[in-house]
Short mmCIF file of C-alpha atoms in Angstrom, two decimals:
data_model
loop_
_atom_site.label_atom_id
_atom_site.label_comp_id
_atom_site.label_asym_id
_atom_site.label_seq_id
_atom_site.Cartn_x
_atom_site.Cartn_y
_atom_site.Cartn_z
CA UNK A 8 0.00 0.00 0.00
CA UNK A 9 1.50 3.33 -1.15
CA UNK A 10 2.09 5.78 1.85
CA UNK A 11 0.75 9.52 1.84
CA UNK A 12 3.98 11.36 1.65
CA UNK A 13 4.58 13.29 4.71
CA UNK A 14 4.37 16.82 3.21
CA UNK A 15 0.74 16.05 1.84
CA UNK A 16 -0.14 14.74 5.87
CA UNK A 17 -1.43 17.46 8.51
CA UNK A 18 1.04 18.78 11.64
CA UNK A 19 -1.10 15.83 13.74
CA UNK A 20 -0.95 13.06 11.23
CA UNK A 21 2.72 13.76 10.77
CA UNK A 22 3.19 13.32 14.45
CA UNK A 23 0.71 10.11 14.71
CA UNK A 24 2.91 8.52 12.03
CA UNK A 25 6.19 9.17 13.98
CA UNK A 26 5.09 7.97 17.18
CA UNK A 27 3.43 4.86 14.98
CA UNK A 28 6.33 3.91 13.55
CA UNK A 29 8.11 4.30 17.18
CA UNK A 30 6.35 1.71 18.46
CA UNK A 31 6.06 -0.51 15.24
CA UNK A 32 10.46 -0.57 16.18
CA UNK A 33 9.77 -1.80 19.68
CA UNK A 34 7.10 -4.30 19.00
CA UNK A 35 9.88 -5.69 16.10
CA UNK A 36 12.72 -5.46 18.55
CA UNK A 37 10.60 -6.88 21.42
CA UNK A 38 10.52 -10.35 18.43
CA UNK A 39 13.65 -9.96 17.27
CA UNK A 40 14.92 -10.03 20.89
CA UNK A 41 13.23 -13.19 21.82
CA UNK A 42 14.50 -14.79 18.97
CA UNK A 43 17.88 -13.83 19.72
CA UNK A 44 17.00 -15.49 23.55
CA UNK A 45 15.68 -18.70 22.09
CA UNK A 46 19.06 -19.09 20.01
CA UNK A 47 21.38 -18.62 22.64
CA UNK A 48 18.93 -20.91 25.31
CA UNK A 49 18.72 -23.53 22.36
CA UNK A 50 22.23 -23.69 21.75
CA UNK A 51 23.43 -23.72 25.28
CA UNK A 52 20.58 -25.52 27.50
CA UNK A 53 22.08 -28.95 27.29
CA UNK A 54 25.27 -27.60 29.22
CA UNK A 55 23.29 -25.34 31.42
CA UNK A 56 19.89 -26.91 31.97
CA UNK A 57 18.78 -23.62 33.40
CA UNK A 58 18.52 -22.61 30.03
CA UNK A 59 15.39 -24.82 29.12
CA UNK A 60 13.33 -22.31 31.09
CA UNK A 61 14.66 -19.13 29.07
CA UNK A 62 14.17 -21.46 25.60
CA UNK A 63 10.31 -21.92 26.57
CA UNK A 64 10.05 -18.24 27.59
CA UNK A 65 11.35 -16.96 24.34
CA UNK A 66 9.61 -19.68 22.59
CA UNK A 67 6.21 -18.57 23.93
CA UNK A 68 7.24 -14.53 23.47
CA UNK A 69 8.07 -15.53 19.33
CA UNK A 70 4.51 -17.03 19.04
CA UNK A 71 2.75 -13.96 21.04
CA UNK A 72 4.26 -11.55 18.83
CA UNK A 73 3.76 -13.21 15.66
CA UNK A 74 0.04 -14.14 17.05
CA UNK A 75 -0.57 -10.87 17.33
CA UNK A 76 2.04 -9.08 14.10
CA UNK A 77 -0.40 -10.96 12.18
CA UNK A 78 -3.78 -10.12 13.87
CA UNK A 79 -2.99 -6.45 13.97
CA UNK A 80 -1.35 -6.57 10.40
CA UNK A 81 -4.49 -8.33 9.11
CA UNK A 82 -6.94 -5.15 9.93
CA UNK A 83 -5.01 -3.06 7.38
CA UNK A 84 -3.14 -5.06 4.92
CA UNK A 85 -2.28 -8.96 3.87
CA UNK A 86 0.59 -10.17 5.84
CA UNK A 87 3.63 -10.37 3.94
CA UNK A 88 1.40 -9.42 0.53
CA UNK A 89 -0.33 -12.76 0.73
CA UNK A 90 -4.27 -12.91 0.02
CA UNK A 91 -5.03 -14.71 3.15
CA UNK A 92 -8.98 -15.12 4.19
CA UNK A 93 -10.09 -12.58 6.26
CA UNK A 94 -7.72 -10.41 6.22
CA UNK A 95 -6.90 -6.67 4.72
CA UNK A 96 -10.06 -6.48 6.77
CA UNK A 97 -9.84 -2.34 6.58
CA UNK A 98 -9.94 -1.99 3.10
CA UNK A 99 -12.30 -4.51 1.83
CA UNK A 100 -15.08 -3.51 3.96
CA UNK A 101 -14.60 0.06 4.36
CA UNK A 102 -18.30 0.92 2.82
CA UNK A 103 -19.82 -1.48 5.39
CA UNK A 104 -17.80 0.37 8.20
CA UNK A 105 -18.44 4.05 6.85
CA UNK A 106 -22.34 3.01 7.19
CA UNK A 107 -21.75 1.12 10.52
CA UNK A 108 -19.92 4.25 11.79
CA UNK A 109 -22.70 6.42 10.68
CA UNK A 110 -25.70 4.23 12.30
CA UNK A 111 -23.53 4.27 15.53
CA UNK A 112 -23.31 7.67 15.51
CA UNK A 113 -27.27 8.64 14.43
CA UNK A 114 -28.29 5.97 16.82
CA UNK A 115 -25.98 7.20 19.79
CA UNK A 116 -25.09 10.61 19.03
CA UNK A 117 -27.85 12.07 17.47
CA UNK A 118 -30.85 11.34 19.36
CA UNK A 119 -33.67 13.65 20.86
CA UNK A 120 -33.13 12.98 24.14
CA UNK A 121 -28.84 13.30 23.81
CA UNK A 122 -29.22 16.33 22.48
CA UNK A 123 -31.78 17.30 24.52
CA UNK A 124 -30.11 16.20 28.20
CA UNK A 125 -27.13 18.10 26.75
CA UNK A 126 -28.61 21.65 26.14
CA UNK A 127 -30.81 21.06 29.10
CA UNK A 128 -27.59 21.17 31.08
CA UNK A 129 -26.01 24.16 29.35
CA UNK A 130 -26.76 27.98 29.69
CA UNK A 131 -26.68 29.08 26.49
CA UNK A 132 -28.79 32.24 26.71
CA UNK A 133 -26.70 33.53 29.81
CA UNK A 134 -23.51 32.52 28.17
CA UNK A 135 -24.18 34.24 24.95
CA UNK A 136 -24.99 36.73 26.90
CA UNK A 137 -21.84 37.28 28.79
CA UNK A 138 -19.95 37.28 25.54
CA UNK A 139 -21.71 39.79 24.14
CA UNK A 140 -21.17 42.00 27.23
CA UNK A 141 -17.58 41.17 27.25
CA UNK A 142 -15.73 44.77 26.96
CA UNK A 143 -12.16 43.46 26.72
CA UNK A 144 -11.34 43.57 23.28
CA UNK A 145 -10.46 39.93 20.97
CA UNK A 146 -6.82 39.42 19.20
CA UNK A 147 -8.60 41.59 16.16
CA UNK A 148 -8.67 44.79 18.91
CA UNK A 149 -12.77 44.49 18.68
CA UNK A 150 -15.38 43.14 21.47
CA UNK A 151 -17.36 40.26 20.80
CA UNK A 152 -20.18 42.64 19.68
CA UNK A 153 -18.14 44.73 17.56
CA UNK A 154 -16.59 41.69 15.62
CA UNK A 155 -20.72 40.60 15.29
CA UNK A 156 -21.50 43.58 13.86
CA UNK A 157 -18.29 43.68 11.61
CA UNK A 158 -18.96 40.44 10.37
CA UNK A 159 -22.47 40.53 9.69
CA UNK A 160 -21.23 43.96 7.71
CA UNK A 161 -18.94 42.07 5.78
CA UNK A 162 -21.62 39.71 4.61
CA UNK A 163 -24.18 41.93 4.27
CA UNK A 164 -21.66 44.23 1.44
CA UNK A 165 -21.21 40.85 -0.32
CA UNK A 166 -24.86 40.45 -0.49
CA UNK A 167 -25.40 44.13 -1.81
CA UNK A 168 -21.91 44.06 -4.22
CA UNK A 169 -23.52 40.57 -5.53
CA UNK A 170 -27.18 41.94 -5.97
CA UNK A 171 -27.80 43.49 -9.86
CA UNK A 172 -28.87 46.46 -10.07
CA UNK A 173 -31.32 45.60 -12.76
CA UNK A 174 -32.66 42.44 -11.41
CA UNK A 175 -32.91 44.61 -8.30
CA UNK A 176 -34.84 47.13 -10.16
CA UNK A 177 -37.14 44.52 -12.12
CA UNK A 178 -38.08 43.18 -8.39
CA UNK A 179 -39.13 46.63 -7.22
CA UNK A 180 -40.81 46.87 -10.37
CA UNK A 181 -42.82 43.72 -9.66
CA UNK A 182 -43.93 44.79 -6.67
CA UNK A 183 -45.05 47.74 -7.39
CA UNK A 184 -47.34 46.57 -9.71
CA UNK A 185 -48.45 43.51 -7.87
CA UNK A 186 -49.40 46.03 -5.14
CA UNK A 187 -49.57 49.42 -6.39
CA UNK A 188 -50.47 49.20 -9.62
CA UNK A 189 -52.99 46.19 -10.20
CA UNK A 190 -54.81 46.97 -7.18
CA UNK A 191 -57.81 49.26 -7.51
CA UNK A 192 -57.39 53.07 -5.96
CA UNK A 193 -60.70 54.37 -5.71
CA UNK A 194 -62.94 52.44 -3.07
CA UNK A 195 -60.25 51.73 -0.94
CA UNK A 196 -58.94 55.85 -0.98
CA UNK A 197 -63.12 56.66 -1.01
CA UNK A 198 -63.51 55.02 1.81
CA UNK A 199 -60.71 56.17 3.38
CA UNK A 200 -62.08 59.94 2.64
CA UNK A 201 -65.48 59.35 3.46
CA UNK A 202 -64.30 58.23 7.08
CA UNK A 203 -62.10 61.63 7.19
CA UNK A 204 -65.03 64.09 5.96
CA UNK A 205 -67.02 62.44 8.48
CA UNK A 206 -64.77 62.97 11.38
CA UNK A 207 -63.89 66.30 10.28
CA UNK A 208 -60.29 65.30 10.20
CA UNK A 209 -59.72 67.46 7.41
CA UNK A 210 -60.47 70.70 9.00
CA UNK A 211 -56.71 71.05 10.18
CA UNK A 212 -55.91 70.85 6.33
CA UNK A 213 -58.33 73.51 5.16
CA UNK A 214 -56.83 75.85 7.91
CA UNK A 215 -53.55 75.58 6.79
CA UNK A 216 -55.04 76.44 3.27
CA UNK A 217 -56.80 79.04 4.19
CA UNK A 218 -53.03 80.22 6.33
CA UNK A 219 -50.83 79.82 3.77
CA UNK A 220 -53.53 81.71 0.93
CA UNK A 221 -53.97 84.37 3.41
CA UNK A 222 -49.62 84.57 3.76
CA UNK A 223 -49.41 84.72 -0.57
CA UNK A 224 -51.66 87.25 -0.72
CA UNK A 225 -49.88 89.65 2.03
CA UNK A 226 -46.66 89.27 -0.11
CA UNK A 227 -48.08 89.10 -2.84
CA UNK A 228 -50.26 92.19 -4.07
CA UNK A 229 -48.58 93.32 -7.15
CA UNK A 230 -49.74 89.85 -8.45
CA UNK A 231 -53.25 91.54 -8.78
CA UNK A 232 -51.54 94.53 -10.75
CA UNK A 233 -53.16 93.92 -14.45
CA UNK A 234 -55.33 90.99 -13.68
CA UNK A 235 -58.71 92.54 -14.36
CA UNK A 236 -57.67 95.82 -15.51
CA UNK A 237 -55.76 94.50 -18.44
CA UNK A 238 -59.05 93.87 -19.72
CA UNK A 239 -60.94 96.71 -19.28
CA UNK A 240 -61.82 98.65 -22.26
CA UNK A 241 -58.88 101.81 -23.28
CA UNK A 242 -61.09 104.11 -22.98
CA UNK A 243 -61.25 103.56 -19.24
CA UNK A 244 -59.38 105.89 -16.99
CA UNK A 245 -56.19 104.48 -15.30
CA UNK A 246 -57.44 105.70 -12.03
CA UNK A 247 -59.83 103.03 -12.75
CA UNK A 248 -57.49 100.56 -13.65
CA UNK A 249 -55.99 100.53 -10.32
CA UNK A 250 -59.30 100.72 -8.37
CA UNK A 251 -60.52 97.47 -10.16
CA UNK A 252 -57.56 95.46 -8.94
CA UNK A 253 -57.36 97.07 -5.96
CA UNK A 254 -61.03 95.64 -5.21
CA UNK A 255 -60.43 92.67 -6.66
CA UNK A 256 -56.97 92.33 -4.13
CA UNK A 257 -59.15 93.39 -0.94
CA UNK A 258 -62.38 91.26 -1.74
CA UNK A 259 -59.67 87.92 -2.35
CA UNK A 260 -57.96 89.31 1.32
CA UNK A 261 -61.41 89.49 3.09
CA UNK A 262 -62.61 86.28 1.64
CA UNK A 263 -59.59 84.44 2.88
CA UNK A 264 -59.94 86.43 6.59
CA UNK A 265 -63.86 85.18 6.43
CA UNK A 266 -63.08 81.73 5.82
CA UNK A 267 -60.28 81.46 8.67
CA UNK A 268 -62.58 83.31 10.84
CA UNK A 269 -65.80 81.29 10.41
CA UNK A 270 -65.93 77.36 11.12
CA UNK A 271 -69.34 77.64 9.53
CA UNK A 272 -68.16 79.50 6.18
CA UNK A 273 -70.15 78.60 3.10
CA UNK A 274 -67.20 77.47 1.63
CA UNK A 275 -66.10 74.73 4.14
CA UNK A 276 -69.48 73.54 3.31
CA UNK A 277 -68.79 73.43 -0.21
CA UNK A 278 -65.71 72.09 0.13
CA UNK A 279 -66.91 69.20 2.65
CA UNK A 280 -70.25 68.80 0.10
CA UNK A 281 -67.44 68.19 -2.40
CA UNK A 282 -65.05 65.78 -0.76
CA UNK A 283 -68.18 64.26 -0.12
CA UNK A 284 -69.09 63.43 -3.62
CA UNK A 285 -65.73 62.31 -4.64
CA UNK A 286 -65.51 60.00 -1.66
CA UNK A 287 -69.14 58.46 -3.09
CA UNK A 288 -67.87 58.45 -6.45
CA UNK A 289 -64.06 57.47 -6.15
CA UNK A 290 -65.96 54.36 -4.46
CA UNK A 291 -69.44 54.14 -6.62
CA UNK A 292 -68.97 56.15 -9.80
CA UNK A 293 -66.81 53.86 -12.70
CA UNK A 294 -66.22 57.71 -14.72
CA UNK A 295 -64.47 58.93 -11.57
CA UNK A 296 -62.67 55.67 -10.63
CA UNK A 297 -61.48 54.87 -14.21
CA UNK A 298 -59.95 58.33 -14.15
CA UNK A 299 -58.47 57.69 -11.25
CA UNK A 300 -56.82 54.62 -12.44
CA UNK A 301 -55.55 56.24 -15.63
CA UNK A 302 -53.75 58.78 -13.90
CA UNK A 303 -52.24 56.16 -11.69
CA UNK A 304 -51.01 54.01 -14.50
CA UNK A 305 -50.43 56.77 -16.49
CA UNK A 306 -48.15 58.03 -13.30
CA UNK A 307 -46.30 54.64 -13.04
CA UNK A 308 -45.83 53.83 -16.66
CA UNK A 309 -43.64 57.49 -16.57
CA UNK A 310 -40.03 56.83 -17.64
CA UNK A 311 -39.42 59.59 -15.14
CA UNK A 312 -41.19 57.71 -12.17
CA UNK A 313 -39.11 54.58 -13.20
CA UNK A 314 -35.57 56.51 -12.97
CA UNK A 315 -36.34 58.23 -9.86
CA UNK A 316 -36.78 54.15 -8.46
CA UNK A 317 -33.36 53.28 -9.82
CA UNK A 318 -32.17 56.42 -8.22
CA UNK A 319 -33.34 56.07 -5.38
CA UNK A 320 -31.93 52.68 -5.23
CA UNK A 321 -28.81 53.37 -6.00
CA UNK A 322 -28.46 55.80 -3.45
CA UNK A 323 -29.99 53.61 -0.78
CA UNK A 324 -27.30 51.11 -1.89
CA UNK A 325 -24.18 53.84 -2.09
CA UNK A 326 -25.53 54.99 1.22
CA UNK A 327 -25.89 51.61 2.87
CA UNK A 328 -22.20 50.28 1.78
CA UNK A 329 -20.56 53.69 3.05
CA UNK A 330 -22.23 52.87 6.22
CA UNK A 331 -21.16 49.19 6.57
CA UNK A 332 -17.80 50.19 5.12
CA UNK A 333 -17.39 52.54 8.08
CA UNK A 334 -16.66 50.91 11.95
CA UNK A 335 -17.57 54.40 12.98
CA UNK A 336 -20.48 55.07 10.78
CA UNK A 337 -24.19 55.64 12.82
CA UNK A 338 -25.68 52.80 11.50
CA UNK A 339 -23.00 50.30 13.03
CA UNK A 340 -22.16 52.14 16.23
CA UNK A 341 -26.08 51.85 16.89
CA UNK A 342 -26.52 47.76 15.84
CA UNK A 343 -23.53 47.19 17.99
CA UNK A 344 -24.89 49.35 20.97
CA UNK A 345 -28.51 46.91 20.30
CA UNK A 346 -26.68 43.55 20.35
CA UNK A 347 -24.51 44.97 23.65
CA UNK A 348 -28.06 45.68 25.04
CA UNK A 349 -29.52 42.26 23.64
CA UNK A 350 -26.68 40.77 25.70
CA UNK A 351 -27.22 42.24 29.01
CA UNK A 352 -30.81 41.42 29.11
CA UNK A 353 -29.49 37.62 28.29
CA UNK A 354 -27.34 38.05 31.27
CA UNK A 355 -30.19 39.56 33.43
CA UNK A 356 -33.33 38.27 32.43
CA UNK A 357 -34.77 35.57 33.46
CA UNK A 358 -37.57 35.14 31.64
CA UNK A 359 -36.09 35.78 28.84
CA UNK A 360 -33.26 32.81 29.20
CA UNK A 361 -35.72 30.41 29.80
CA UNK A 362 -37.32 31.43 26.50
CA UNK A 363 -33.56 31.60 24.25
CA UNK A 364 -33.32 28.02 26.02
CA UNK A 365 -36.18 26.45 25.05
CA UNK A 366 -36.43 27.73 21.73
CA UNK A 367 -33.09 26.82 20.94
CA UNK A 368 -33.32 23.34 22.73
CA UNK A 369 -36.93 22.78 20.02
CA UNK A 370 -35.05 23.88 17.36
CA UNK A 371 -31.85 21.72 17.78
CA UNK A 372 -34.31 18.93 18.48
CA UNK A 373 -35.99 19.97 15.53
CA UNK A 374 -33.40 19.78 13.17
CA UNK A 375 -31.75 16.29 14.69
CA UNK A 376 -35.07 14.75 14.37
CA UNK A 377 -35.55 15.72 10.72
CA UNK A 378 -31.88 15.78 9.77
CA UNK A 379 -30.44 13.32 11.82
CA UNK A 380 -30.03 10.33 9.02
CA UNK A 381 -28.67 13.12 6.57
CA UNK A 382 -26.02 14.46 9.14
CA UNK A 383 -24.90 10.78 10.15
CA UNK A 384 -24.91 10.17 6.15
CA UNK A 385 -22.27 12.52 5.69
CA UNK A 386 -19.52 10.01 7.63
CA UNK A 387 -21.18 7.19 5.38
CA UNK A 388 -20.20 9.26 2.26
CA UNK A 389 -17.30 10.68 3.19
CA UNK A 390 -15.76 6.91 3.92
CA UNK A 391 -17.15 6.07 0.40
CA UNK A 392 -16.11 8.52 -1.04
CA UNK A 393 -12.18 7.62 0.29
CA UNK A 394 -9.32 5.35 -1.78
CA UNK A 395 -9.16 1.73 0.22
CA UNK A 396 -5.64 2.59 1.20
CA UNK A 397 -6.39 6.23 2.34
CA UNK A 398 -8.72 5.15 4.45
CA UNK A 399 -6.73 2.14 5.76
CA UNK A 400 -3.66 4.90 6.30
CA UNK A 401 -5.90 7.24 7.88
CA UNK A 402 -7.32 4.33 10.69
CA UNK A 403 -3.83 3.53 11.27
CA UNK A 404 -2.51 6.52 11.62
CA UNK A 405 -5.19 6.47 14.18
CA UNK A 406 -5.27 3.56 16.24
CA UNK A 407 -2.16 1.75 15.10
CA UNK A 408 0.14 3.41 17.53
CA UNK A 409 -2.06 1.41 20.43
CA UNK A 410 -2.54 -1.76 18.04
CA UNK A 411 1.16 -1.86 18.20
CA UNK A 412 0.79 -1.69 21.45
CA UNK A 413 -0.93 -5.53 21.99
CA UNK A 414 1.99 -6.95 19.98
CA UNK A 415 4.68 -5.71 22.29
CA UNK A 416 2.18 -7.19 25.26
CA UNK A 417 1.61 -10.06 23.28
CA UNK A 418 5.12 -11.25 23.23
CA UNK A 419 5.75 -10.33 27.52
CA UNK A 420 2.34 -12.41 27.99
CA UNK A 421 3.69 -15.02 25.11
CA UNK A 422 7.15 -15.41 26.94
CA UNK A 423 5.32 -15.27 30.69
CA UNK A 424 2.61 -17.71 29.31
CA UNK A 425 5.62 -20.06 27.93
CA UNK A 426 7.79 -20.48 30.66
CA UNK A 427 4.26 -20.81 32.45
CA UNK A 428 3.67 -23.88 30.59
CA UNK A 429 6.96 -25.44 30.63
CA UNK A 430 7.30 -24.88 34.51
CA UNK A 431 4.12 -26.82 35.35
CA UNK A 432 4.91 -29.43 32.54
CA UNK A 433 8.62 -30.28 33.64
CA UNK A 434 6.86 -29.62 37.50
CA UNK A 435 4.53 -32.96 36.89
CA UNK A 436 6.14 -34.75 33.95
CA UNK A 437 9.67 -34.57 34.83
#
């Protein structure tokens, strides 16, 4: 099996395969040693009969640590290349123990009531909370809130840099129509008047007429010059000229004073008898409501209107990505001052941790309920997904260090095991 080559391993892996290969050394030596031991005992015991007790020591270490060389060495590979049964176990069921790996783990890991008994025991409201409030600053010289804020910024000028202007305009465009356009204007706004004639809500705006009429006319008298008298035959004296304007100036002045003056003027009558009648007819007469509705498309269909909505985008759009752009700008100092204050009432509030909890504890439910068998699935496709001898390399890398581990016991409790053996035999059988 071809080895990942170190540079192509992580920091971890490349320190898993040093200490595995450590140990791989003394589980060999540990062999090679009792091999050694059962040579020299072999080849000496007849002259020192001591000796027979080392030979059946050794003896029993060699068979430990071959016992177990070739158990471990059969999880990941054929020993010594040779297609024994049952062996390169790793490799040629790695599907079966990708899905075995992900039932364990949906079974054991992922169930309501784990996940449940673990949030249950975990303050998360209180300690989001306190992180929020934290004031020292993180390694990036911002508090917790700030670096929030920052990065929901950042994301939020991807979003805008990402959005098209034109597809951006074609929504608004949609909309409008969908809800300005299509929908019918005059019983809705008749309605609407009717209710405001009838409260006499509209008073306040005929006062403010009547005030700001009454404020043109004081500046504005030489308007009158001509109006009238332009008319007049030429025969007619110029004293006469003036007079006519004049009167016409005054009786316009003491009209307006009359109507400011007098709640019950004939002409807040006529014009409450009149927003009276277009209140009946914007919502009863089809003349006065199609007229109404081809001003309003004629309105919206305007080129004009249509720039001034891309204009106004853009600027909305120039104005929001200054903003987000700036750590100082109003609109950030203020969300970061709302999540600090978000954070304290975590800390404080009672009531209001109980409720984070338990909506966070349904919703984590929630999702491991529904999701559960497509989160496990993602170990049972990632093992798939990965080369026979990756995956083999990547469970030795893992485990083999301990693995190696049994062979070095293997040949003490071999050798102890052994001379066990030969004790009690030469004990009772001479």
């Amino acid at each position: 099996m071809a080895r990942t080559p170190p540079a192509l391993l992580s920091p971890a892996d490349q320190e898993r395969r040093r200490a595995l290969s450590l140990m791989k050394t003394v589980a060999l030596g540990a062999l090679v040693f009792m091999a050694v031991l059962f040579v020299v005992a072999f080849t000496l015991q007849e002259r020192y009969p001591w000796l027979d007790y080392v030979r059946a020591a050794a003896e029993g270490g060699m068979v430990g640590a071959l016992a177990d060389w070739f158990a471990v060495t059969a999880l990941f590979r054929h020993p010594l290349g040779i297609p024994i049964p049952h062996t390169a176990i790793i490799p040629n069921r790695k599907d079966e123990i990708g899905r075995t790996l992900g039932e364990f783990v949906e079974t054991n890991f992922l169930s309501e009531e784990v996940v449940r008994t673990k949030l249950d025991s975990l303050s998360i409201a209180t300690s989001v909370g306190r992180w929020l409030t934290d004031p020292e600053p993180s390694a990036q010289g911002q508090t917790h809130a700030q670096r929030v804020i920052s990065e929901g910024a950042t994301m939020a000028t991807g979003v805008l840099n990402a959005l098209s202007d034109d597809d951006v305009n074609g929504i608004i465009e949609d909309l409008a129509r969908t809800h300005l356009i299509m929908p019918e204007w005059g019983p809705p706004l008749g309605g609407w008047l009717e209710r405001i004639v009838a409260s006499g809500a509209h008073h306040g705006a005929v006062d403010m007429a009547a005030e700001n009429v009454a404020a043109w006319l004081e500046g504005n008298h030489a308007a009158f010059d001509g109006l009238v008298s332009r008319r007049l035959p030429t025969w007619v004296p110029s004293l006469a000229h003036r007079l006519v304007d004049d009167t016409i100036y005054n009786e316009a002045v003491r009209f307006v004073a009359a109507v400011r003056a007098d709640p019950d003027h004939p002409a807040r009558h006529a014009i409450d008898a009149y927003l009276e009648r277009l209140a009946d007819g914007l919502q009863h007469d089809p003349a006065t409501i199609g007229r109404l509705e081809d001003s309003k498309i004629a309105v919206f269909d305007s080129p004009r209107v249509r720039e001034l909505a891309a204009a106004a985008w853009n600027t909305a759009k120039t104005g929001l990505l200054t903003a987000l752009a700036d750590p100082d700008s109003g609109l950030r100092t203020r969300a970061t001052a709302a999540l600090v204050d978000v954070g304290g009432r975590l800390r404080t509030d009672a009531a209001l941790q109980r409720r984070v909890d338990d909506w966070v504890g349904q919703g984590a439910v929630f999702l491991v309920s529904r999701y559960r068998h497509d989160i496990a699935s993602i170990i049972t496709d990632t093992v798939e997904r990965w080369d026979p001898a990756e995956t083999t390399e990547k469970i030795e890398l893992m485990v083999g260090r301990d693995l190696q581990y049994i062979r070095l016991n293997g040949t003490i409790v071999g050798a102890l095991a052994g001379l066990a053996i030969f004790t009690i035999a030469h004990a009772f059988l001479g």
